[in-house]
Structures are given as C-alpha cells and as structure tokens.
Tab-separated table of C-alpha atoms in Angstrom:
chain	number	residue	atom	x	y	z
V	1351	MET	CA	-1.100	93.131	79.305
V	1352	LYS	CA	-3.873	94.566	81.595
V	1353	VAL	CA	-7.177	92.833	82.180
V	1354	LEU	CA	-10.167	94.455	83.804
V	1355	PHE	CA	-12.011	91.569	85.423
V	1356	LEU	CA	-15.715	92.649	86.194
V	1357	GLY	CA	-16.992	89.805	88.500
V	1358	ASN	CA	-19.518	89.188	91.249
V	1359	SER	CA	-19.346	88.181	94.978
V	1360	SER	CA	-17.240	85.178	94.198
V	1361	GLU	CA	-14.224	87.312	93.847
V	1362	VAL	CA	-14.402	88.195	97.430
V	1363	TYR	CA	-16.547	85.684	99.335
V	1364	GLY	CA	-15.259	82.935	101.542
V	1365	ASP	CA	-11.885	81.750	102.920
V	1366	VAL	CA	-10.429	81.012	99.376
V	1367	ASP	CA	-6.735	82.437	99.371
V	1368	ALA	CA	-6.310	85.525	96.983
V	1369	SER	CA	-3.778	83.956	94.888
V	1370	GLY	CA	-6.081	80.982	94.377
V	1371	ARG	CA	-9.142	82.969	93.254
V	1372	ARG	CA	-10.172	82.611	89.658
V	1373	GLY	CA	-8.857	86.159	88.624
V	1374	ALA	CA	-5.451	85.341	90.021
V	1375	ARG	CA	-5.517	81.910	88.320
V	1376	ALA	CA	-6.634	83.419	84.775
V	1377	ALA	CA	-3.814	85.927	85.023
V	1378	GLU	CA	-1.214	83.276	85.898
V	1379	ALA	CA	-2.343	81.214	82.961
V	1380	LEU	CA	-2.350	84.171	80.548
V	1381	GLU	CA	1.181	85.114	81.522
V	1382	ALA	CA	2.408	81.659	80.848
V	1383	GLU	CA	0.751	81.639	77.387
V	1384	PHE	CA	1.720	85.154	76.304
V	1385	GLY	CA	5.029	85.302	77.973
V	1386	GLU	CA	4.471	88.684	79.480
V	1387	PRO	CA	3.154	90.051	82.904
V	1388	VAL	CA	-0.587	90.361	83.230
V	1389	GLU	CA	-1.916	92.896	85.463
V	1390	MET	CA	-5.527	91.932	86.518
V	1391	LEU	CA	-7.766	94.583	88.171
V	1392	VAL	CA	-10.611	92.778	89.689
V	1393	ARG	CA	-13.838	94.633	90.520
V	1394	ARG	CA	-17.167	93.161	91.979
V	1395	ILE	CA	-20.203	94.601	90.258
V	1396	TRP	CA	-23.916	95.024	90.631
V	1397	PRO	CA	-26.206	95.982	87.628
V	1398	THR	CA	-27.432	99.305	88.998
V	1399	PRO	CA	-27.747	102.352	86.798
V	1400	ALA	CA	-24.526	103.762	88.429
V	1401	LEU	CA	-22.360	100.928	86.957
V	1402	PRO	CA	-21.601	102.292	83.493
V	1403	GLY	CA	-20.242	105.336	85.086
V	1404	ALA	CA	-18.155	103.178	87.512
V	1405	ILE	CA	-16.823	101.398	84.627
V	1406	GLU	CA	-15.772	104.516	82.581
V	1407	LYS	CA	-13.689	105.714	85.591
V	1408	TRP	CA	-12.013	102.226	85.726
V	1409	MET	CA	-11.398	102.243	82.053
V	1410	ALA	CA	-9.927	105.673	82.103
V	1411	GLY	CA	-7.720	105.013	85.136
V	1412	PHE	CA	-6.622	101.450	84.333
V	1413	GLN	CA	-6.511	101.555	80.435
V	1414	PRO	CA	-7.070	97.720	80.139
V	1415	ASP	CA	-6.321	95.771	76.986
V	1416	ILE	CA	-8.904	93.209	77.690
V	1417	VAL	CA	-12.177	93.567	79.832
V	1418	TYR	CA	-14.095	90.517	80.967
V	1419	LEU	CA	-17.648	91.254	81.979
V	1420	ASN	CA	-19.393	88.585	83.856
V	1421	VAL	CA	-23.371	88.511	83.854
V	1422	VAL	CA	-24.844	86.054	86.348
V	1423	SER	CA	-28.295	84.757	86.745
V	1424	PHE	CA	-28.222	85.403	90.486
V	1425	TRP	CA	-29.069	88.927	89.788
V	1426	PHE	CA	-32.470	88.370	88.401
V	1427	ASN	CA	-33.125	84.721	89.427
V	1428	TYR	CA	-32.104	84.336	93.097
V	1429	GLU	CA	-35.506	84.618	95.188
V	1430	SER	CA	-34.798	86.429	98.390
V	1431	VAL	CA	-37.209	86.002	101.262
V	1432	PRO	CA	-35.721	88.842	103.255
V	1433	LEU	CA	-35.834	91.123	100.143
V	1434	ARG	CA	-39.545	90.273	99.626
V	1435	LEU	CA	-40.227	91.092	103.298
V	1436	GLU	CA	-38.687	94.612	102.838
V	1437	ARG	CA	-40.688	95.234	99.747
V	1438	VAL	CA	-43.908	94.234	101.134
V	1439	LEU	CA	-43.511	95.703	104.599
V	1440	GLY	CA	-41.410	98.604	103.611
V	1441	ARG	CA	-39.631	100.328	106.522
V	1442	ALA	CA	-40.946	97.546	108.842
V	1443	GLY	CA	-39.426	94.909	106.906
V	1444	LYS	CA	-35.858	96.369	106.737
V	1445	PRO	CA	-34.741	94.729	110.138
V	1446	LEU	CA	-35.976	91.533	108.897
V	1447	LYS	CA	-34.103	91.780	105.691
V	1448	SER	CA	-30.786	92.757	107.397
V	1449	ALA	CA	-31.187	89.740	109.979
V	1450	GLY	CA	-32.154	87.316	107.150
V	1451	ILE	CA	-29.004	88.254	105.048
V	1452	LYS	CA	-26.768	88.388	108.084
V	1453	ALA	CA	-27.889	84.736	109.148
V	1454	SER	CA	-27.178	83.445	105.538
V	1455	GLN	CA	-23.537	84.701	105.710
V	1456	VAL	CA	-22.764	83.115	109.117
V	1457	PRO	CA	-21.271	79.813	108.395
V	1458	TRP	CA	-22.420	77.861	111.525
V	1459	LEU	CA	-25.942	78.868	110.699
V	1460	GLY	CA	-26.338	79.761	107.045
V	1461	HIS	CA	-24.198	76.959	105.663
V	1462	THR	CA	-26.356	74.218	107.394
V	1463	ALA	CA	-28.810	71.726	105.863
V	1464	ALA	CA	-31.427	72.970	108.329
V	1465	PHE	CA	-30.986	76.611	107.127
V	1466	HIS	CA	-31.328	75.710	103.368
V	1467	TRP	CA	-34.431	73.531	104.266
V	1468	LEU	CA	-35.975	76.508	106.039
V	1469	ARG	CA	-35.053	78.926	103.314
V	1470	GLU	CA	-36.905	76.708	100.767
V	1471	ARG	CA	-39.958	76.444	102.778
V	1472	CYS	CA	-40.054	80.135	103.346
V	1473	GLN	CA	-39.759	80.741	99.624
V	1474	LYS	CA	-42.655	78.401	99.046
V	1475	VAL	CA	-44.818	79.945	101.828
V	1476	ILE	CA	-43.753	83.501	101.716
V	1477	GLY	CA	-42.237	83.804	98.243
V	1478	GLY	CA	-39.212	85.691	97.226
V	1479	ALA	CA	-38.064	88.718	95.315
V	1480	THR	CA	-35.400	89.035	92.718
V	1481	PHE	CA	-32.962	91.941	93.083
V	1482	PHE	CA	-33.272	92.947	89.495
V	1483	GLU	CA	-35.643	92.211	86.452
V	1484	PRO	CA	-34.156	90.828	83.318
V	1485	ASP	CA	-34.830	94.050	81.143
V	1486	GLN	CA	-33.020	96.016	83.806
V	1487	VAL	CA	-30.003	93.807	83.802
V	1488	THR	CA	-29.865	93.699	79.711
V	1489	SER	CA	-30.268	97.672	79.841
V	1490	VAL	CA	-27.459	98.231	82.173
V	1491	ILE	CA	-25.051	95.800	80.651
V	1492	SER	CA	-25.726	97.296	77.239
V	1493	ASP	CA	-24.844	100.719	78.418
V	1494	CYS	CA	-21.652	99.084	80.043
V	1495	ALA	CA	-20.667	97.412	76.893
V	1496	ARG	CA	-21.017	100.584	74.901
V	1497	THR	CA	-18.938	102.594	77.414
V	1498	ILE	CA	-16.188	99.776	77.145
V	1499	VAL	CA	-15.925	99.699	73.449
V	1500	ARG	CA	-15.531	103.454	73.072
V	1501	GLN	CA	-11.957	102.727	74.259
V	1502	GLU	CA	-9.958	102.014	71.035
V	1503	ASP	CA	-8.561	98.586	70.551
V	1504	VAL	CA	-10.022	97.222	73.833
V	1505	VAL	CA	-11.007	93.428	73.602
V	1506	LEU	CA	-14.267	92.938	75.396
V	1507	VAL	CA	-15.708	89.476	76.416
V	1508	ILE	CA	-19.165	89.203	77.893
V	1509	LYS	CA	-19.891	85.990	79.687
V	1510	GLY	CA	-23.712	85.543	79.899
V	1511	PRO	CA	-25.828	83.754	82.458
V	1512	ARG	CA	-25.122	80.017	81.963
V	1513	GLY	CA	-27.237	78.759	84.804
V	1514	GLN	CA	-24.393	76.611	86.224
V	1515	GLY	CA	-25.724	77.036	89.716
V	1516	ARG	CA	-29.318	76.503	90.314
V	1517	HIS	CA	-30.841	79.199	92.568
V	1518	ASN	CA	-34.218	77.966	92.629
V	1519	GLY	CA	-34.816	74.850	94.665
V	1520	LEU	CA	-38.477	74.711	94.096
V	1521	LYS	CA	-39.424	72.741	90.903
V	1522	HIS	CA	-42.319	75.133	89.873
V	1523	SER	CA	-39.727	78.052	89.743
V	1524	ARG	CA	-37.281	76.564	87.446
V	1525	ALA	CA	-39.224	77.062	84.167
V	1526	TRP	CA	-39.813	80.609	85.313
V	1527	ALA	CA	-36.109	81.081	86.039
V	1528	GLU	CA	-35.070	79.603	82.784
V	1529	GLU	CA	-37.409	81.772	80.655
V	1530	ARG	CA	-35.620	84.922	82.490
V	1531	ARG	CA	-32.316	83.420	81.823
V	1532	GLN	CA	-33.059	82.847	78.045
V	1533	TYR	CA	-34.304	86.497	77.885
V	1534	VAL	CA	-31.061	87.872	79.083
V	1535	HIS	CA	-29.048	85.244	77.155
V	1536	GLY	CA	-30.717	86.181	73.806
V	1537	ALA	CA	-30.460	89.995	74.440
V	1538	LEU	CA	-26.652	89.682	75.233
V	1539	GLN	CA	-26.066	87.517	72.063
V	1540	ARG	CA	-27.745	90.264	69.891
V	1541	LEU	CA	-25.583	92.883	71.695
V	1542	CYS	CA	-22.389	91.392	71.246
V	1543	ALA	CA	-23.114	90.578	67.418
V	1544	GLU	CA	-24.023	94.163	67.053
V	1545	LEU	CA	-20.776	95.352	68.719
V	1546	HIS	CA	-18.571	92.675	67.254
V	1547	VAL	CA	-17.328	91.382	70.549
V	1548	ASP	CA	-16.919	87.871	71.941
V	1549	TYR	CA	-19.959	86.418	73.863
V	1550	VAL	CA	-19.836	83.336	76.120
V	1551	GLY	CA	-23.199	81.686	76.684
V	1552	ALA	CA	-25.273	78.569	76.967
V	1553	GLN	CA	-28.537	77.531	75.207
V	1554	GLU	CA	-29.178	74.886	77.807
V	1555	PRO	CA	-28.850	75.718	81.456
V	1556	ARG	CA	-25.539	74.151	82.755
V	1557	TYR	CA	-26.821	72.848	85.901
V	1558	LEU	CA	-28.288	70.213	83.636
V	1559	THR	CA	-24.910	69.484	81.673
V	1560	ASP	CA	-22.140	70.738	83.840
V	1561	PRO	CA	-23.449	71.696	87.345
V	1562	LEU	CA	-21.492	73.882	89.643
V	1563	LYS	CA	-19.153	71.919	91.755
V	1564	ASP	CA	-16.893	72.395	94.722
V	1565	VAL	CA	-19.362	75.018	96.284
V	1566	LEU	CA	-18.958	76.519	99.802
V	1567	GLY	CA	-21.675	75.841	102.481
V	1568	ASP	CA	-23.943	78.559	101.266
V	1569	ARG	CA	-24.383	76.524	97.952
V	1570	LEU	CA	-23.684	79.708	95.867
V	1571	HIS	CA	-20.018	80.540	95.995
V	1572	ARG	CA	-17.001	78.411	94.717
V	1573	GLY	CA	-14.470	76.736	96.721
V	1574	SER	CA	-10.659	76.564	95.854
V	1575	GLU	CA	-11.055	73.763	93.293
V	1576	GLY	CA	-14.061	75.684	91.693
V	1577	HIS	CA	-11.974	78.810	91.292
V	1578	ALA	CA	-9.152	76.924	89.753
V	1579	ARG	CA	-11.355	75.345	87.059
V	1580	SER	CA	-13.045	78.647	86.511
V	1581	GLY	CA	-9.868	80.519	86.280
V	1582	ASP	CA	-8.485	78.130	83.691
V	1583	GLU	CA	-11.754	78.327	81.632
V	1584	ILE	CA	-11.571	82.297	81.622
V	1585	ALA	CA	-8.008	82.216	80.682
V	1586	ALA	CA	-8.917	80.119	77.535
V	1587	ILE	CA	-11.802	82.381	76.859
V	1588	LEU	CA	-9.832	85.545	77.018
V	1589	SER	CA	-6.887	84.150	75.110
V	1590	ALA	CA	-9.117	83.172	72.248
V	1591	ALA	CA	-11.031	86.469	72.239
V	1592	TRP	CA	-7.642	88.208	72.053
V	1593	GLU	CA	-6.554	86.315	69.120
V	1594	ARG	CA	-9.786	86.591	67.222
V	1595	GLN	CA	-10.411	90.209	67.809
V	1596	ARG	CA	-6.856	91.362	67.280
V	1597	SER	CA	-6.604	89.466	64.100
V	1598	SER	CA	-9.716	90.713	62.746
V	1599	VAL	CA	-8.511	94.230	63.368
V	1600	HIS	CA	-5.390	93.702	61.483
V	1601	THR	CA	-7.079	91.952	58.536
V	1602	GLY	CA	-10.163	94.389	58.462
C-alpha cells in the first residue's frame, strides 16, 4: 500500500525523531491493521497556485493508493507581524520580515514567554498579515483534489481546518479567525460531497473541545506525544476511508 501524505511544517519542524513523526506512526498502524507493508511519501505543502502541478507530478511518480491532504488554518489565520511589515514597507520591509522569522525559529529566543508576549503586543499595535486568504486556499485545494481524483481508484481524504491550535492570542481576533475557518470548512465539505471523497472537519473549533497538547516552545508545532496521537488518529481516518470508498466502488 502506498500513501501520499500531504502535510505541513509539522512534518519537518523540531527535534522529533523521524520514526516518531505522525506520518511514520500512521504507516506503522496501517501496516499492523492491513498486514502488508505501507510506503509513506510525506510532502510538506503550501497552497500556492503551483501546488496542483506539484501534486500531479507526485501522483505520476509515486502512484499512491491513498492520498491524505491536510488543510490547516495557519495558512489563512495566523497573523504575521513580519509579513505585514514587508507588505506595508515593500522592499524596505524585507530585512525586517527575514529577521522576525529567523528570531521565531531560534529556540532560546523564539520559544520564550517574553517573545510570545512581545509578538502579541506587536500584533495588537502593528497588526499582522495572513499568508493567504480563505478563498485562495479553497481555490487551490479544489484544483488539487480534482487533480488527485483523476487517478483511477485512488482514495482521497481531505482533513479540513479544525482549529485545534489557537493562532490568535488577541480576543478580538478570534471571531474573525473562526469566520474565516468556517468559510474554508464549508467550502471543503461541499467539494468533498461533490467528488464523493472523505472529509474530516469540525463544526466547532477544536481549541474549545480538544486543544492542541504537547506543543513545542513555538506553541505551533507538536512534540513527540502530539505526533503519536495525531498519527494514530490519521491511521484510523485513512483506514475508514479505505474501507468505505473501496466498498462503494465494488458495490456501485
């Protein structure tokens, strides 16, 4: 069995051992369930217009049986102060953006309470910019999904933005962020219903019902326990989708 795992920066960030990351954990669980080797190709994705073309190449080269497509609210809800500075100041803001992003990735600085406090204050005073707008994300993901299902017999699962991690520390931003998440959530629900593929989402943001636990110092990425928990959940999702979609093909 071959699984194309289209994830995000959690697949590469931090010092979590490769064998303990969620993709490897999910592959191990699927091997145990189905009694056959599982080859997992993990790719970190970013919802630019070039993504459908990249996926088309991965599909052709890898020929997966299952594709797991992970859509995260970080893409359209995280308010980046460095990104806003670059957009407002143009070329003059590029060094500030680069310095801000590098600082956030240095554990002794970016993983401290003081840094997070300063970031929230800057978001409040300066404001932040999101990397993408909700309609940009839904348009690109729609093109990706249609590219994937062109391959005969592939089982596609789209995991929508469930809001497990709260990207907005400021209370006035949370309603705005949830409105954007609901826009993407609803659009992906409709897309998956049209394409007859599995969709995994959440009507309520999961930071209220099942908040992200075991996060690293940046408060965005999972630690070892978080990867293990996520990997087991993904394996269960993929197994159910495989059984459902395969049975519908044979009985249809």
